[in-house]
Amino acid sequence: MVYINVIGLKQGMGLVKFNTIVKLIPLLLLIAIGFKYVSLSNLYFEHFPSVKTLGETSLILFFAFQGCETGIIVGGEVVNPKRTIPRAILISITAVVVVYVLIQTISQGVLEDTLPNFKAAPLAETAKVVFGNFGYALLIIGAVISMFGYMSGTILNSPRIVYALARDKVIPIKALSKIHKSFATPHIAIIIYATIGFILAVSGSFEQLAVIASSSMLILYLGVALSVMKLRKSQKDYAGGFKIPGGWAIPIIAIAIILYFLSSLSAHEMIGTVVFIGILTLVFGLIKFLKKRK
């Protein structure tokens, strides 16, 4: 995947499109055929979760909704990004919510109260009831392709953040801002990003990494929501692109939800997050200080 994304954006996007189509086929088949196996008597709540449990679960679940914002990263390489990117984000997140709700409905409707027992591969167990052993294998393969698709998407998009930070001298490593002479891609940023990601992936559990990823992204989203409020105030007459309706209402609601999610972090996770932010702040401050002196 690193090689494909180094040789060009078009090739990287082609891989993402292919993976998206392939990973959706098993899920759509399960939704379409699984409905006739659903028992309506299975679709009920025994009790509502506590506020604490809901927050802890949402922090991990949030990981499953990440990714739509990465389309912004390649906006500079997309035709008519002011129109295309907002529409793509809205369509993608709506589609994801609908698919998740349908999948949960099918799984609970088929497996009933045994669903929580299948923590490793609940969808595969649901497909086993609907399609037999073939369905179990199909969903396992679909899960692998889905993970591969997520990785291909993040290796396409995220290294360009590293490149932009190095280009703007936020990260004081000039090599990360280099563009490949033949392929016009940020090849060093792609290779370094994938290497760090690989090391983290093989050194921790999925749940740990999901919590770290979610809390990191929530802090980033918090900064974005605060920025929207500042820009609303400083650029009242802005007409350069997409402007979300509702004034300050949506960013304020977003900030409240983000703080609620972050409050579900354990004590050591909170301490680790604060220390990490503190170190990054010191590094950023030092770089800014040195720039002023020059």
PDB file of C-alpha atoms in Angstrom:
ATOM      1  CA  MET A   1       0.000   0.000   0.000  1.00  0.00           C
ATOM      2  CA  VAL A   2       2.909   2.339   0.696  1.00  0.00           C
ATOM      3  CA  TYR A   3       4.268   1.632  -2.788  1.00  0.00           C
ATOM      4  CA  ILE A   4       0.889   2.223  -4.470  1.00  0.00           C
ATOM      5  CA  ASN A   5       0.454   5.575  -2.705  1.00  0.00           C
ATOM      6  CA  VAL A   6       4.024   6.648  -3.423  1.00  0.00           C
ATOM      7  CA  ILE A   7       3.614   6.136  -7.178  1.00  0.00           C
ATOM      8  CA  GLY A   8       0.527   8.368  -7.358  1.00  0.00           C
ATOM      9  CA  LEU A   9      -2.691   9.757  -5.874  1.00  0.00           C
ATOM     10  CA  LYS A  10      -4.780   8.262  -8.685  1.00  0.00           C
ATOM     11  CA  GLN A  11      -3.525   4.753  -7.905  1.00  0.00           C
ATOM     12  CA  GLY A  12      -4.143   5.263  -4.164  1.00  0.00           C
ATOM     13  CA  MET A  13      -7.702   6.476  -4.757  1.00  0.00           C
ATOM     14  CA  GLY A  14      -8.345   3.559  -7.108  1.00  0.00           C
ATOM     15  CA  LEU A  15      -7.336   1.124  -4.361  1.00  0.00           C
ATOM     16  CA  VAL A  16      -9.669   2.837  -1.857  1.00  0.00           C
ATOM     17  CA  LYS A  17     -12.613   2.672  -4.302  1.00  0.00           C
ATOM     18  CA  PHE A  18     -11.985  -1.015  -5.027  1.00  0.00           C
ATOM     19  CA  ASN A  19     -11.750  -1.905  -1.322  1.00  0.00           C
ATOM     20  CA  THR A  20     -14.919   0.056  -0.518  1.00  0.00           C
ATOM     21  CA  ILE A  21     -16.976  -1.813  -3.115  1.00  0.00           C
ATOM     22  CA  VAL A  22     -15.587  -5.245  -2.162  1.00  0.00           C
ATOM     23  CA  LYS A  23     -16.039  -4.797   1.609  1.00  0.00           C
ATOM     24  CA  LEU A  24     -19.624  -3.524   1.210  1.00  0.00           C
ATOM     25  CA  ILE A  25     -20.815  -6.548  -0.803  1.00  0.00           C
ATOM     26  CA  PRO A  26     -20.927  -9.027   2.177  1.00  0.00           C
ATOM     27  CA  LEU A  27     -22.617  -6.431   4.417  1.00  0.00           C
ATOM     28  CA  LEU A  28     -25.256  -5.529   1.824  1.00  0.00           C
ATOM     29  CA  LEU A  29     -25.960  -9.216   1.190  1.00  0.00           C
ATOM     30  CA  LEU A  30     -26.394  -9.788   4.927  1.00  0.00           C
ATOM     31  CA  ILE A  31     -28.789  -6.820   5.162  1.00  0.00           C
ATOM     32  CA  ALA A  32     -30.809  -7.788   2.082  1.00  0.00           C
ATOM     33  CA  ILE A  33     -31.209 -11.492   2.877  1.00  0.00           C
ATOM     34  CA  GLY A  34     -30.954 -11.363   6.665  1.00  0.00           C
ATOM     35  CA  PHE A  35     -34.223  -9.469   7.191  1.00  0.00           C
ATOM     36  CA  LYS A  36     -36.343 -12.596   6.627  1.00  0.00           C
ATOM     37  CA  TYR A  37     -34.478 -14.282   9.532  1.00  0.00           C
ATOM     38  CA  VAL A  38     -35.167 -11.410  11.939  1.00  0.00           C
ATOM     39  CA  SER A  39     -37.621 -12.051  14.767  1.00  0.00           C
ATOM     40  CA  LEU A  40     -39.326  -8.808  15.840  1.00  0.00           C
ATOM     41  CA  SER A  41     -39.647 -10.164  19.395  1.00  0.00           C
ATOM     42  CA  ASN A  42     -35.825 -10.036  19.637  1.00  0.00           C
ATOM     43  CA  LEU A  43     -35.710  -6.268  19.003  1.00  0.00           C
ATOM     44  CA  TYR A  44     -36.135  -4.832  22.486  1.00  0.00           C
ATOM     45  CA  PHE A  45     -34.187  -3.080  25.264  1.00  0.00           C
ATOM     46  CA  GLU A  46     -33.865  -4.891  28.582  1.00  0.00           C
ATOM     47  CA  HIS A  47     -32.694  -1.657  30.197  1.00  0.00           C
ATOM     48  CA  PHE A  48     -30.968   1.559  29.240  1.00  0.00           C
ATOM     49  CA  PRO A  49     -27.225   1.765  29.992  1.00  0.00           C
ATOM     50  CA  SER A  50     -25.901   4.061  32.701  1.00  0.00           C
ATOM     51  CA  VAL A  51     -24.406   7.412  31.704  1.00  0.00           C
ATOM     52  CA  LYS A  52     -20.917   6.058  32.545  1.00  0.00           C
ATOM     53  CA  THR A  53     -21.347   2.868  30.479  1.00  0.00           C
ATOM     54  CA  LEU A  54     -22.788   4.817  27.557  1.00  0.00           C
ATOM     55  CA  GLY A  55     -19.795   7.179  27.595  1.00  0.00           C
ATOM     56  CA  GLU A  56     -17.217   4.364  27.774  1.00  0.00           C
ATOM     57  CA  THR A  57     -18.908   2.450  24.951  1.00  0.00           C
ATOM     58  CA  SER A  58     -19.317   5.578  22.810  1.00  0.00           C
ATOM     59  CA  LEU A  59     -15.581   6.321  23.104  1.00  0.00           C
ATOM     60  CA  ILE A  60     -14.763   2.982  21.448  1.00  0.00           C
ATOM     61  CA  LEU A  61     -17.738   3.131  19.052  1.00  0.00           C
ATOM     62  CA  PHE A  62     -16.596   6.585  17.908  1.00  0.00           C
ATOM     63  CA  PHE A  63     -13.609   4.851  16.297  1.00  0.00           C
ATOM     64  CA  ALA A  64     -16.008   3.202  13.829  1.00  0.00           C
ATOM     65  CA  PHE A  65     -17.261   6.626  12.648  1.00  0.00           C
ATOM     66  CA  GLN A  66     -13.856   8.171  12.017  1.00  0.00           C
ATOM     67  CA  GLY A  67     -12.512   8.748   8.547  1.00  0.00           C
ATOM     68  CA  CYS A  68     -15.027  10.847   6.613  1.00  0.00           C
ATOM     69  CA  GLU A  69     -13.105  14.022   7.452  1.00  0.00           C
ATOM     70  CA  THR A  70      -9.951  12.705   5.768  1.00  0.00           C
ATOM     71  CA  GLY A  71     -11.422  13.673   2.404  1.00  0.00           C
ATOM     72  CA  ILE A  72     -10.528  17.259   3.286  1.00  0.00           C
ATOM     73  CA  ILE A  73      -6.837  16.344   3.374  1.00  0.00           C
ATOM     74  CA  VAL A  74      -6.703  15.586  -0.358  1.00  0.00           C
ATOM     75  CA  GLY A  75      -8.995  18.535  -1.164  1.00  0.00           C
ATOM     76  CA  GLY A  76      -6.175  20.361  -2.907  1.00  0.00           C
ATOM     77  CA  GLU A  77      -5.896  17.483  -5.380  1.00  0.00           C
ATOM     78  CA  VAL A  78      -9.668  17.157  -6.059  1.00  0.00           C
ATOM     79  CA  VAL A  79     -11.660  18.909  -8.790  1.00  0.00           C
ATOM     80  CA  ASN A  80     -14.009  21.592  -7.338  1.00  0.00           C
ATOM     81  CA  PRO A  81     -13.316  20.699  -3.656  1.00  0.00           C
ATOM     82  CA  LYS A  82     -15.628  23.434  -2.241  1.00  0.00           C
ATOM     83  CA  ARG A  83     -18.607  21.603  -3.700  1.00  0.00           C
ATOM     84  CA  THR A  84     -17.364  18.011  -3.782  1.00  0.00           C
ATOM     85  CA  ILE A  85     -15.852  17.558  -0.295  1.00  0.00           C
ATOM     86  CA  PRO A  86     -18.814  18.757   1.879  1.00  0.00           C
ATOM     87  CA  ARG A  87     -21.247  16.702  -0.220  1.00  0.00           C
ATOM     88  CA  ALA A  88     -18.996  13.630   0.014  1.00  0.00           C
ATOM     89  CA  ILE A  89     -18.708  13.948   3.816  1.00  0.00           C
ATOM     90  CA  LEU A  90     -22.486  14.306   4.257  1.00  0.00           C
ATOM     91  CA  ILE A  91     -23.276  11.357   1.966  1.00  0.00           C
ATOM     92  CA  SER A  92     -20.607   9.097   3.479  1.00  0.00           C
ATOM     93  CA  ILE A  93     -21.473   9.663   7.142  1.00  0.00           C
ATOM     94  CA  THR A  94     -25.211   9.272   6.416  1.00  0.00           C
ATOM     95  CA  ALA A  95     -24.561   6.008   4.558  1.00  0.00           C
ATOM     96  CA  VAL A  96     -22.374   4.716   7.395  1.00  0.00           C
ATOM     97  CA  VAL A  97     -25.046   5.455  10.032  1.00  0.00           C
ATOM     98  CA  VAL A  98     -27.760   3.731   7.969  1.00  0.00           C
ATOM     99  CA  VAL A  99     -25.600   0.632   7.333  1.00  0.00           C
ATOM    100  CA  TYR A 100     -24.590   0.382  11.030  1.00  0.00           C
ATOM    101  CA  VAL A 101     -28.199   0.643  12.220  1.00  0.00           C
ATOM    102  CA  LEU A 102     -29.353  -2.003   9.720  1.00  0.00           C
ATOM    103  CA  ILE A 103     -26.472  -4.337  10.625  1.00  0.00           C
ATOM    104  CA  GLN A 104     -27.219  -3.983  14.359  1.00  0.00           C
ATOM    105  CA  THR A 105     -30.926  -4.631  13.717  1.00  0.00           C
ATOM    106  CA  ILE A 106     -30.188  -7.788  11.691  1.00  0.00           C
ATOM    107  CA  SER A 107     -27.652  -9.103  14.228  1.00  0.00           C
ATOM    108  CA  GLN A 108     -29.890  -8.533  17.249  1.00  0.00           C
ATOM    109  CA  GLY A 109     -32.967  -9.770  15.410  1.00  0.00           C
ATOM    110  CA  VAL A 110     -31.240 -13.025  14.446  1.00  0.00           C
ATOM    111  CA  LEU A 111     -29.047 -13.795  17.498  1.00  0.00           C
ATOM    112  CA  GLU A 112     -31.285 -12.228  20.201  1.00  0.00           C
ATOM    113  CA  ASP A 113     -29.698 -12.237  23.697  1.00  0.00           C
ATOM    114  CA  THR A 114     -26.807 -14.462  22.537  1.00  0.00           C
ATOM    115  CA  LEU A 115     -25.357 -11.571  20.482  1.00  0.00           C
ATOM    116  CA  PRO A 116     -23.096 -10.264  23.326  1.00  0.00           C
ATOM    117  CA  ASN A 117     -21.513 -13.726  23.606  1.00  0.00           C
ATOM    118  CA  PHE A 118     -19.875 -13.377  20.191  1.00  0.00           C
ATOM    119  CA  LYS A 119     -17.405 -10.587  20.948  1.00  0.00           C
ATOM    120  CA  ALA A 120     -14.776 -11.624  18.393  1.00  0.00           C
ATOM    121  CA  ALA A 121     -16.932 -11.864  15.243  1.00  0.00           C
ATOM    122  CA  PRO A 122     -20.648 -11.146  15.831  1.00  0.00           C
ATOM    123  CA  LEU A 123     -21.398 -10.415  12.163  1.00  0.00           C
ATOM    124  CA  ALA A 124     -19.802 -13.673  11.074  1.00  0.00           C
ATOM    125  CA  GLU A 125     -21.992 -15.560  13.572  1.00  0.00           C
ATOM    126  CA  THR A 126     -25.068 -13.765  12.224  1.00  0.00           C
ATOM    127  CA  ALA A 127     -24.071 -14.652   8.653  1.00  0.00           C
ATOM    128  CA  LYS A 128     -23.594 -18.274   9.749  1.00  0.00           C
ATOM    129  CA  VAL A 129     -27.267 -18.418  10.769  1.00  0.00           C
ATOM    130  CA  VAL A 130     -28.395 -16.697   7.552  1.00  0.00           C
ATOM    131  CA  PHE A 131     -26.066 -18.319   4.965  1.00  0.00           C
ATOM    132  CA  GLY A 132     -24.516 -21.279   6.792  1.00  0.00           C
ATOM    133  CA  ASN A 133     -20.750 -21.906   6.949  1.00  0.00           C
ATOM    134  CA  PHE A 134     -20.280 -20.093   3.630  1.00  0.00           C
ATOM    135  CA  GLY A 135     -21.670 -16.913   5.222  1.00  0.00           C
ATOM    136  CA  TYR A 136     -19.318 -17.215   8.179  1.00  0.00           C
ATOM    137  CA  ALA A 137     -16.312 -17.418   5.852  1.00  0.00           C
ATOM    138  CA  LEU A 138     -17.665 -14.599   3.655  1.00  0.00           C
ATOM    139  CA  LEU A 139     -17.970 -12.175   6.579  1.00  0.00           C
ATOM    140  CA  ILE A 140     -14.547 -13.077   7.970  1.00  0.00           C
ATOM    141  CA  ILE A 141     -13.013 -12.373   4.554  1.00  0.00           C
ATOM    142  CA  GLY A 142     -15.121  -9.199   4.348  1.00  0.00           C
ATOM    143  CA  ALA A 143     -13.741  -8.056   7.721  1.00  0.00           C
ATOM    144  CA  VAL A 144     -10.165  -8.561   6.517  1.00  0.00           C
ATOM    145  CA  ILE A 145     -10.905  -6.595   3.331  1.00  0.00           C
ATOM    146  CA  SER A 146     -12.569  -3.888   5.438  1.00  0.00           C
ATOM    147  CA  MET A 147      -9.450  -3.511   7.593  1.00  0.00           C
ATOM    148  CA  PHE A 148      -7.335  -3.468   4.445  1.00  0.00           C
ATOM    149  CA  GLY A 149      -9.648  -0.776   3.031  1.00  0.00           C
ATOM    150  CA  TYR A 150      -9.333   1.353   6.169  1.00  0.00           C
ATOM    151  CA  MET A 151      -5.555   1.088   5.989  1.00  0.00           C
ATOM    152  CA  SER A 152      -5.462   1.968   2.290  1.00  0.00           C
ATOM    153  CA  GLY A 153      -7.601   5.052   2.997  1.00  0.00           C
ATOM    154  CA  THR A 154      -5.537   6.277   5.921  1.00  0.00           C
ATOM    155  CA  ILE A 155      -2.239   5.718   4.069  1.00  0.00           C
ATOM    156  CA  LEU A 156      -3.677   7.732   1.178  1.00  0.00           C
ATOM    157  CA  ASN A 157      -4.806  10.666   3.321  1.00  0.00           C
ATOM    158  CA  SER A 158      -2.995  10.976   6.638  1.00  0.00           C
ATOM    159  CA  PRO A 159       0.639  11.246   5.431  1.00  0.00           C
ATOM    160  CA  ARG A 160      -0.375  14.448   3.645  1.00  0.00           C
ATOM    161  CA  ILE A 161      -1.013  15.996   7.082  1.00  0.00           C
ATOM    162  CA  VAL A 162       2.561  15.091   8.060  1.00  0.00           C
ATOM    163  CA  TYR A 163       3.781  16.568   4.772  1.00  0.00           C
ATOM    164  CA  ALA A 164       1.815  19.817   5.270  1.00  0.00           C
ATOM    165  CA  LEU A 165       3.053  20.211   8.861  1.00  0.00           C
ATOM    166  CA  ALA A 166       6.661  19.768   7.698  1.00  0.00           C
ATOM    167  CA  ARG A 167       6.119  22.090   4.715  1.00  0.00           C
ATOM    168  CA  ASP A 168       4.756  24.807   7.037  1.00  0.00           C
ATOM    169  CA  LYS A 169       7.658  24.133   9.457  1.00  0.00           C
ATOM    170  CA  VAL A 170       5.373  23.069  12.316  1.00  0.00           C
ATOM    171  CA  ILE A 171       7.375  19.823  12.338  1.00  0.00           C
ATOM    172  CA  PRO A 172      11.076  20.776  12.111  1.00  0.00           C
ATOM    173  CA  ILE A 173      12.001  17.854   9.822  1.00  0.00           C
ATOM    174  CA  LYS A 174      12.565  19.174   6.301  1.00  0.00           C
ATOM    175  CA  ALA A 175      12.771  15.705   4.710  1.00  0.00           C
ATOM    176  CA  LEU A 176       9.069  15.070   5.445  1.00  0.00           C
ATOM    177  CA  SER A 177       8.114  17.962   3.133  1.00  0.00           C
ATOM    178  CA  LYS A 178       9.880  16.503   0.111  1.00  0.00           C
ATOM    179  CA  ILE A 179       7.915  15.652  -3.042  1.00  0.00           C
ATOM    180  CA  HIS A 180       8.952  12.739  -5.258  1.00  0.00           C
ATOM    181  CA  LYS A 181      10.462  14.041  -8.498  1.00  0.00           C
ATOM    182  CA  SER A 182       8.740  11.472 -10.718  1.00  0.00           C
ATOM    183  CA  PHE A 183       5.440  10.755  -8.932  1.00  0.00           C
ATOM    184  CA  ALA A 184       4.776  14.175  -7.281  1.00  0.00           C
ATOM    185  CA  THR A 185       3.755  12.493  -3.979  1.00  0.00           C
ATOM    186  CA  PRO A 186       5.045  13.137  -0.415  1.00  0.00           C
ATOM    187  CA  HIS A 187       6.908   9.804  -0.480  1.00  0.00           C
ATOM    188  CA  ILE A 188       8.987  10.208   2.695  1.00  0.00           C
ATOM    189  CA  ALA A 189       5.942  11.282   4.743  1.00  0.00           C
ATOM    190  CA  ILE A 190       4.037   8.228   3.445  1.00  0.00           C
ATOM    191  CA  ILE A 191       6.856   5.813   4.333  1.00  0.00           C
ATOM    192  CA  ILE A 192       7.436   7.307   7.825  1.00  0.00           C
ATOM    193  CA  TYR A 193       3.697   7.424   8.622  1.00  0.00           C
ATOM    194  CA  ALA A 194       3.175   3.781   7.592  1.00  0.00           C
ATOM    195  CA  THR A 195       6.237   2.646   9.560  1.00  0.00           C
ATOM    196  CA  ILE A 196       5.076   4.333  12.785  1.00  0.00           C
ATOM    197  CA  GLY A 197       1.550   2.975  12.250  1.00  0.00           C
ATOM    198  CA  PHE A 198       2.917  -0.541  11.783  1.00  0.00           C
ATOM    199  CA  ILE A 199       4.966  -0.352  15.010  1.00  0.00           C
ATOM    200  CA  LEU A 200       1.947   0.864  17.019  1.00  0.00           C
ATOM    201  CA  ALA A 201      -0.339  -1.763  15.457  1.00  0.00           C
ATOM    202  CA  VAL A 202       1.859  -4.711  16.440  1.00  0.00           C
ATOM    203  CA  SER A 203       2.600  -3.437  19.960  1.00  0.00           C
ATOM    204  CA  GLY A 204      -0.896  -2.985  21.478  1.00  0.00           C
ATOM    205  CA  SER A 205      -4.400  -4.429  21.646  1.00  0.00           C
ATOM    206  CA  PHE A 206      -7.202  -3.229  19.352  1.00  0.00           C
ATOM    207  CA  GLU A 207      -9.200  -1.739  22.242  1.00  0.00           C
ATOM    208  CA  GLN A 208      -6.187   0.234  23.529  1.00  0.00           C
ATOM    209  CA  LEU A 209      -5.413   1.562  20.059  1.00  0.00           C
ATOM    210  CA  ALA A 210      -9.098   2.381  19.400  1.00  0.00           C
ATOM    211  CA  VAL A 211      -9.308   4.434  22.628  1.00  0.00           C
ATOM    212  CA  ILE A 212      -6.036   6.250  21.811  1.00  0.00           C
ATOM    213  CA  ALA A 213      -7.203   6.961  18.254  1.00  0.00           C
ATOM    214  CA  SER A 214     -10.652   8.112  19.394  1.00  0.00           C
ATOM    215  CA  SER A 215      -9.402  10.400  22.171  1.00  0.00           C
ATOM    216  CA  SER A 216      -6.776  11.910  19.835  1.00  0.00           C
ATOM    217  CA  MET A 217      -9.353  12.585  17.128  1.00  0.00           C
ATOM    218  CA  LEU A 218     -11.846  13.985  19.641  1.00  0.00           C
ATOM    219  CA  ILE A 219      -9.254  16.513  20.809  1.00  0.00           C
ATOM    220  CA  LEU A 220      -8.640  17.451  17.162  1.00  0.00           C
ATOM    221  CA  TYR A 221     -12.412  17.780  16.578  1.00  0.00           C
ATOM    222  CA  LEU A 222     -12.641  19.947  19.705  1.00  0.00           C
ATOM    223  CA  GLY A 223     -10.080  22.317  18.197  1.00  0.00           C
ATOM    224  CA  VAL A 224     -12.036  22.403  14.931  1.00  0.00           C
ATOM    225  CA  ALA A 225     -15.332  23.171  16.726  1.00  0.00           C
ATOM    226  CA  LEU A 226     -13.669  26.022  18.658  1.00  0.00           C
ATOM    227  CA  SER A 227     -12.139  27.304  15.407  1.00  0.00           C
ATOM    228  CA  VAL A 228     -15.568  27.396  13.755  1.00  0.00           C
ATOM    229  CA  MET A 229     -16.815  29.669  16.540  1.00  0.00           C
ATOM    230  CA  LYS A 230     -13.807  31.970  16.184  1.00  0.00           C
ATOM    231  CA  LEU A 231     -14.157  32.111  12.376  1.00  0.00           C
ATOM    232  CA  ARG A 232     -17.894  32.830  12.694  1.00  0.00           C
ATOM    233  CA  LYS A 233     -16.985  35.883  14.727  1.00  0.00           C
ATOM    234  CA  SER A 234     -13.953  37.105  12.766  1.00  0.00           C
ATOM    235  CA  GLN A 235     -15.206  36.369   9.228  1.00  0.00           C
ATOM    236  CA  LYS A 236     -18.903  37.195   9.277  1.00  0.00           C
ATOM    237  CA  ASP A 237     -19.027  37.996   5.566  1.00  0.00           C
ATOM    238  CA  TYR A 238     -17.050  34.919   4.422  1.00  0.00           C
ATOM    239  CA  ALA A 239     -18.330  33.585   1.095  1.00  0.00           C
ATOM    240  CA  GLY A 240     -15.376  31.490  -0.036  1.00  0.00           C
ATOM    241  CA  GLY A 241     -16.923  28.025   0.305  1.00  0.00           C
ATOM    242  CA  PHE A 242     -19.119  25.736   2.369  1.00  0.00           C
ATOM    243  CA  LYS A 243     -20.666  27.306   5.487  1.00  0.00           C
ATOM    244  CA  ILE A 244     -22.607  25.052   7.847  1.00  0.00           C
ATOM    245  CA  PRO A 245     -26.063  26.396   8.842  1.00  0.00           C
ATOM    246  CA  GLY A 246     -27.128  27.007  12.442  1.00  0.00           C
ATOM    247  CA  GLY A 247     -24.549  29.550  13.568  1.00  0.00           C
ATOM    248  CA  TRP A 248     -22.843  28.591  16.853  1.00  0.00           C
ATOM    249  CA  ALA A 249     -25.453  25.927  17.725  1.00  0.00           C
ATOM    250  CA  ILE A 250     -23.740  22.971  16.024  1.00  0.00           C
ATOM    251  CA  PRO A 251     -20.198  23.677  17.310  1.00  0.00           C
ATOM    252  CA  ILE A 252     -21.534  24.200  20.871  1.00  0.00           C
ATOM    253  CA  ILE A 253     -23.429  20.876  20.745  1.00  0.00           C
ATOM    254  CA  ALA A 254     -20.324  19.206  19.278  1.00  0.00           C
ATOM    255  CA  ILE A 255     -18.106  20.590  22.080  1.00  0.00           C
ATOM    256  CA  ALA A 256     -20.517  19.314  24.752  1.00  0.00           C
ATOM    257  CA  ILE A 257     -20.588  15.805  23.209  1.00  0.00           C
ATOM    258  CA  ILE A 258     -16.792  15.709  22.804  1.00  0.00           C
ATOM    259  CA  LEU A 259     -16.224  16.691  26.460  1.00  0.00           C
ATOM    260  CA  TYR A 260     -18.733  14.011  27.533  1.00  0.00           C
ATOM    261  CA  PHE A 261     -16.863  11.356  25.521  1.00  0.00           C
ATOM    262  CA  LEU A 262     -13.467  12.484  26.860  1.00  0.00           C
ATOM    263  CA  SER A 263     -14.765  12.355  30.452  1.00  0.00           C
ATOM    264  CA  SER A 264     -15.085   8.574  29.969  1.00  0.00           C
ATOM    265  CA  LEU A 265     -11.313   8.136  29.714  1.00  0.00           C
ATOM    266  CA  SER A 266      -9.701   6.284  32.609  1.00  0.00           C
ATOM    267  CA  ALA A 267      -7.391   8.193  34.979  1.00  0.00           C
ATOM    268  CA  HIS A 268      -4.153   6.921  33.391  1.00  0.00           C
ATOM    269  CA  GLU A 269      -5.523   7.608  29.882  1.00  0.00           C
ATOM    270  CA  MET A 270      -6.375  11.180  30.898  1.00  0.00           C
ATOM    271  CA  ILE A 271      -2.922  11.664  32.445  1.00  0.00           C
ATOM    272  CA  GLY A 272      -1.228  10.241  29.336  1.00  0.00           C
ATOM    273  CA  THR A 273      -3.296  12.489  27.050  1.00  0.00           C
ATOM    274  CA  VAL A 274      -2.546  15.624  29.111  1.00  0.00           C
ATOM    275  CA  VAL A 275       1.197  14.823  29.256  1.00  0.00           C
ATOM    276  CA  PHE A 276       1.288  14.184  25.496  1.00  0.00           C
ATOM    277  CA  ILE A 277      -0.514  17.473  24.733  1.00  0.00           C
ATOM    278  CA  GLY A 278       1.801  19.272  27.157  1.00  0.00           C
ATOM    279  CA  ILE A 279       4.928  17.934  25.420  1.00  0.00           C
ATOM    280  CA  LEU A 280       3.582  18.863  21.970  1.00  0.00           C
ATOM    281  CA  THR A 281       2.693  22.351  23.239  1.00  0.00           C
ATOM    282  CA  LEU A 282       6.241  22.856  24.540  1.00  0.00           C
ATOM    283  CA  VAL A 283       7.727  21.676  21.235  1.00  0.00           C
ATOM    284  CA  PHE A 284       5.393  23.969  19.267  1.00  0.00           C
ATOM    285  CA  GLY A 285       6.213  26.909  21.571  1.00  0.00           C
ATOM    286  CA  LEU A 286       9.944  26.269  21.248  1.00  0.00           C
ATOM    287  CA  ILE A 287       9.759  26.158  17.439  1.00  0.00           C
ATOM    288  CA  LYS A 288       7.782  29.415  17.402  1.00  0.00           C
ATOM    289  CA  PHE A 289      10.288  31.048  19.762  1.00  0.00           C
ATOM    290  CA  LEU A 290      13.248  30.004  17.618  1.00  0.00           C
ATOM    291  CA  LYS A 291      11.508  31.318  14.474  1.00  0.00           C
ATOM    292  CA  LYS A 292      11.031  34.733  16.131  1.00  0.00           C
ATOM    293  CA  ARG A 293      14.683  34.887  17.130  1.00  0.00           C
ATOM    294  CA  LYS A 294      15.760  34.171  13.552  1.00  0.00           C
TER     295      LYS A 294
END
